[in-house]
Amino acid sequence: MPDTAWNAALYDERHGFVSSHGRELLDLVDPQPGEHVLDVGCGTGDHVAALTGRGAHAVGLDSSPEMVGRARRKYPALHFVTGDLLGVRPEDLAPLPGSGAEAILSNATLHWIPQAPQAAAALFRLLRPAGRLVAELGGAGNVATIVSEAERLRADERLPPADSPWYFPTLAGWALVLETAGFEVRAAWHFERPTPLDGDDGLATWVRMFGGHLLAGVPDPDAFLHALQGRLRGTLGREGRWYADYRRLRVVAVRPS
Ligand SMILES: C[S@@+](CC[C@H](N)C(=O)[O-])C[C@H]1O[C@@H](n2cnc3c(N)ncnc32)[C@H](O)[C@@H]1O
């Protein structure tokens, strides 16, 4: 299981933009009434609710008990399973049928799973033949400005490079991983999405939420984040607002029938 502990309340309060951006994926999934759709890395459940609202039988899978707990409290009538994509079996995902889902949606999750070939194989297994995968994750170059400045600051403090939990593939690299697992890749996009972070402490809050590894071994995280914000304000701060240098990778792929 991944060892990242998720603060589900902070996620919803300050980082709702992650699931809001993912809503575009719903149109690509285009769920038909009665279809079985799995949301891999469902977080606090908003896409499962939206899929259900469009008439699908939706199930959310997430490895974080904190995220699944919050999803269940927000949407008590919907279906959420706590489990790791890499180990889960179709029969663990009831009421999804054992034959698998007609579609899988995954937003902002697959870059947290560095074992990409295993993740692709698991997605393939959980789809029935002719099933479709619509996924978005951080792509090559994602948050590179934040990471490189944080690494410079770590080096100044004589700390070793941070041990990154992230996998940010190129478009071609990820398409190859999916094709090797058996998918046909139908469409793929790699694009920049400067992402506003609310509040004067927006960048620091983002690092605490998603980039905790950048603070590993840091004796005074508050001072470190203060210094990081100071160094990045000129590049990522505009008109009193922070913009994270997101670069996303979006793919539509099909399991051949
Ligand atoms: C940034 S959140 C995205 C949540 C949601 N998809 C959204 O759009 O708001 C990433 C989620 O991926 C989950 N996750 C990470 N690795 C996972 C794995 N191996 N299996 C299942 N879920 C995983 C985390 O627990 C977390 O809830």
XYZ file of C-alpha atoms and ligand atoms in Angstrom:
284
model
C 0.000 0.000 0.000
C 1.232 3.541 -0.628
C 2.451 5.140 2.596
C 1.187 8.670 1.862
C -1.265 9.668 4.599
C -4.005 11.835 3.152
C -5.615 14.692 5.052
C -9.068 14.287 3.517
C -10.573 17.402 5.139
C -7.718 19.652 3.963
C -8.029 18.040 0.529
C -11.670 19.091 0.213
C -11.241 22.487 1.881
C -8.218 23.771 -0.041
C -7.659 21.450 -3.017
C -11.121 20.939 -4.476
C -9.677 22.139 -7.786
C -8.204 18.656 -8.322
C -11.579 16.976 -8.616
C -13.127 20.027 -10.354
C -10.592 19.750 -13.189
C -11.285 16.040 -13.392
C -14.900 16.730 -14.278
C -13.844 17.126 -17.921
C -13.000 13.443 -17.790
C -16.658 12.626 -17.180
C -17.539 13.893 -20.647
C -14.841 11.709 -22.141
C -16.108 8.678 -20.223
C -19.642 9.577 -21.365
C -21.265 7.014 -19.040
C -24.447 5.469 -20.323
C -27.316 4.703 -17.950
C -26.768 1.325 -16.291
C -23.098 1.041 -17.218
C -20.645 -0.103 -14.541
C -17.918 2.473 -14.019
C -14.960 2.279 -11.643
C -13.225 5.418 -10.341
C -9.639 4.438 -9.504
C -8.224 6.663 -6.765
C -11.649 8.124 -6.051
C -10.463 10.358 -3.197
C -13.398 11.922 -1.399
C -15.941 10.621 -3.899
C -17.062 13.560 -6.062
C -16.626 11.756 -9.381
C -18.447 8.673 -8.117
C -21.330 10.978 -7.229
C -21.202 12.643 -10.655
C -21.072 9.295 -12.482
C -24.032 8.083 -10.428
C -25.858 11.301 -11.270
C -25.440 10.447 -14.942
C -27.099 7.071 -14.408
C -24.044 4.808 -14.117
C -23.514 2.145 -11.461
C -20.349 3.645 -10.062
C -17.848 2.279 -7.557
C -14.922 4.199 -6.086
C -11.644 2.497 -5.190
C -9.004 4.211 -3.077
C -6.117 2.965 -0.967
C -6.529 5.678 1.679
C -8.918 4.842 4.535
C -9.069 8.590 5.321
C -10.221 9.466 1.803
C -12.704 6.579 1.614
C -14.017 7.448 5.083
C -14.728 11.004 4.015
C -16.268 9.818 0.712
C -18.634 7.534 2.651
C -19.628 10.337 5.004
C -20.304 12.687 2.077
C -22.141 10.093 -0.018
C -23.497 7.374 2.309
C -25.645 5.760 -0.388
C -22.758 5.257 -2.835
C -20.212 2.464 -3.139
C -16.608 2.884 -2.035
C -13.929 0.249 -1.526
C -10.662 0.700 0.370
C -7.904 -1.060 -1.545
C -4.745 -0.733 -3.592
C -5.155 -0.780 -7.371
C -2.159 -3.099 -7.596
C -3.724 -5.794 -5.432
C -7.470 -5.483 -5.950
C -9.511 -8.169 -7.742
C -12.770 -7.583 -9.649
C -14.660 -9.583 -7.018
C -13.509 -7.110 -4.320
C -15.358 -4.333 -6.122
C -18.996 -5.355 -5.668
C -21.493 -4.282 -6.890
C -19.249 -4.167 -9.943
C -19.715 -7.520 -11.725
C -16.827 -10.027 -11.633
C -16.485 -9.607 -15.405
C -15.196 -6.077 -14.805
C -16.232 -2.506 -15.564
C -17.408 -1.051 -18.852
C -15.350 2.044 -18.108
C -12.659 3.222 -15.713
C -12.092 6.856 -14.824
C -8.986 7.899 -12.930
C -8.055 11.451 -12.042
C -4.833 12.673 -10.439
C -3.997 9.232 -9.086
C -1.768 7.212 -11.398
C 1.246 9.483 -10.836
C 1.155 8.275 -7.207
C 1.833 4.715 -8.397
C 5.414 4.455 -9.668
C 4.937 0.781 -10.591
C 3.418 1.872 -13.908
C 3.447 -1.477 -15.773
C 1.699 -3.160 -12.830
C -0.835 -0.328 -12.611
C -1.588 -0.583 -16.337
C -1.976 -4.371 -16.065
C -4.369 -3.931 -13.123
C -6.479 -1.380 -15.033
C -6.621 -3.796 -17.973
C -7.753 -6.677 -15.708
C -10.507 -4.608 -14.113
C -12.042 -3.686 -17.486
C -14.178 -6.044 -19.517
C -13.316 -6.480 -23.234
C -14.226 -3.317 -25.196
C -14.095 -1.389 -21.919
C -12.597 2.083 -21.952
C -10.091 3.868 -19.748
C -10.106 7.645 -19.321
C -7.268 8.811 -17.117
C -5.440 11.992 -16.238
C -2.214 12.257 -14.252
C 0.763 14.510 -13.851
C 2.903 14.344 -16.992
C 6.600 14.964 -17.596
C 7.575 18.377 -16.255
C 4.674 18.524 -13.790
C 5.433 20.933 -10.907
C 9.081 21.019 -12.032
C 9.518 24.646 -10.916
C 8.311 23.887 -7.388
C 10.389 20.726 -7.093
C 13.621 22.173 -8.435
C 13.453 25.209 -6.131
C 12.643 22.999 -3.140
C 15.621 20.798 -4.039
C 17.883 23.852 -4.234
C 16.688 24.899 -0.812
C 17.293 21.386 0.548
C 20.823 21.437 -0.881
C 21.433 24.835 0.767
C 20.396 23.224 4.055
C 22.767 20.281 3.351
C 19.872 17.858 3.025
C 19.923 15.013 0.471
C 17.595 15.092 -2.550
C 14.035 14.173 -1.580
C 12.825 10.660 -2.314
C 10.001 11.378 -4.765
C 6.846 9.240 -4.687
C 5.783 10.602 -8.119
C 5.803 9.134 -11.610
C 5.355 11.841 -14.256
C 5.725 10.077 -17.611
C 6.021 11.508 -21.101
C 3.086 10.984 -23.429
C 4.999 8.428 -25.517
C 6.324 6.665 -22.414
C 2.923 6.264 -20.863
C 1.254 5.236 -24.127
C 3.884 2.501 -24.436
C 3.177 1.293 -20.899
C -0.549 1.090 -21.717
C 0.040 -0.636 -25.061
C 2.364 -3.151 -23.432
C -0.452 -3.998 -20.989
C -2.727 -4.680 -23.968
C -4.589 -1.378 -24.370
C -5.244 0.424 -27.638
C -4.496 4.100 -27.013
C -7.104 6.115 -28.901
C -6.159 9.661 -27.846
C -3.621 11.375 -25.614
C -2.831 14.953 -24.617
C 0.097 16.488 -22.703
C -0.700 20.069 -21.732
C 0.127 22.864 -19.309
C -2.433 23.854 -16.718
C -1.190 26.651 -14.424
C -3.355 25.942 -11.403
C -4.419 28.692 -8.977
C -3.776 27.980 -5.292
C -5.893 30.009 -2.917
C -4.475 32.150 -0.133
C -1.165 33.829 0.560
C 0.009 30.486 1.998
C -1.345 28.601 -1.042
C 1.992 27.251 -2.195
C 3.042 26.191 1.322
C -0.321 24.474 1.847
C 0.038 22.664 -1.486
C 3.494 21.372 -0.501
C 2.164 20.148 2.853
C -0.758 18.381 1.133
C 0.995 16.785 -1.839
C 4.755 17.275 -1.491
C 5.436 16.133 2.062
C 8.552 14.278 0.838
C 10.128 17.659 0.042
C 10.015 18.402 3.789
C 11.617 15.112 4.870
C 14.432 15.783 7.334
C 13.758 19.535 7.305
C 14.267 20.754 10.895
C 11.899 23.729 10.630
C 9.236 23.101 7.940
C 7.532 26.483 8.528
C 10.783 28.371 7.894
C 11.555 26.160 4.873
C 8.146 26.827 3.318
C 8.435 30.537 4.068
C 11.779 30.591 2.246
C 10.398 28.499 -0.629
C 7.477 30.890 -1.103
C 9.936 33.807 -1.027
C 12.041 32.263 -3.768
C 9.104 31.266 -5.987
C 6.946 34.380 -5.680
C 8.626 35.938 -8.731
C 7.900 32.947 -10.990
C 4.710 31.342 -9.644
C 3.042 34.356 -7.979
C 0.916 36.645 -10.121
C -1.351 39.477 -8.939
C -1.417 38.175 -5.383
C -2.171 34.598 -6.388
C -0.119 31.430 -6.589
C -0.141 29.251 -9.693
C 1.278 25.729 -9.491
C 3.057 24.747 -12.713
C 0.895 21.718 -13.468
C 1.412 19.730 -16.657
C -1.145 17.050 -17.201
C -1.290 13.916 -19.275
C -4.710 12.700 -20.379
C -5.398 9.439 -22.162
C -8.349 7.593 -23.656
C -7.608 3.910 -24.198
C -9.634 0.781 -24.888
C -9.247 -2.863 -23.915
C -9.708 -4.625 -27.270
C -12.686 -6.954 -27.523
C -4.833 13.595 -5.611
S -5.936 12.380 -5.046
C -7.163 12.395 -6.364
C -8.518 11.978 -5.853
C -9.673 12.092 -6.845
N -9.473 11.256 -8.018
C -9.960 13.528 -7.260
O -10.015 13.806 -8.460
O -10.146 14.375 -6.377
C -5.086 10.856 -5.358
C -5.769 9.650 -4.745
O -5.139 8.463 -5.222
C -5.189 7.484 -4.193
N -4.204 6.442 -4.484
C -2.858 6.588 -4.541
N -2.279 5.398 -4.819
C -3.280 4.484 -4.946
C -3.329 3.087 -5.223
N -2.207 2.391 -5.412
N -4.530 2.458 -5.294
C -5.670 3.181 -5.081
N -5.691 4.508 -4.802
C -4.513 5.165 -4.734
C -4.889 8.322 -2.953
O -5.268 7.672 -1.776
C -5.687 9.601 -3.228
O -6.979 9.559 -2.692
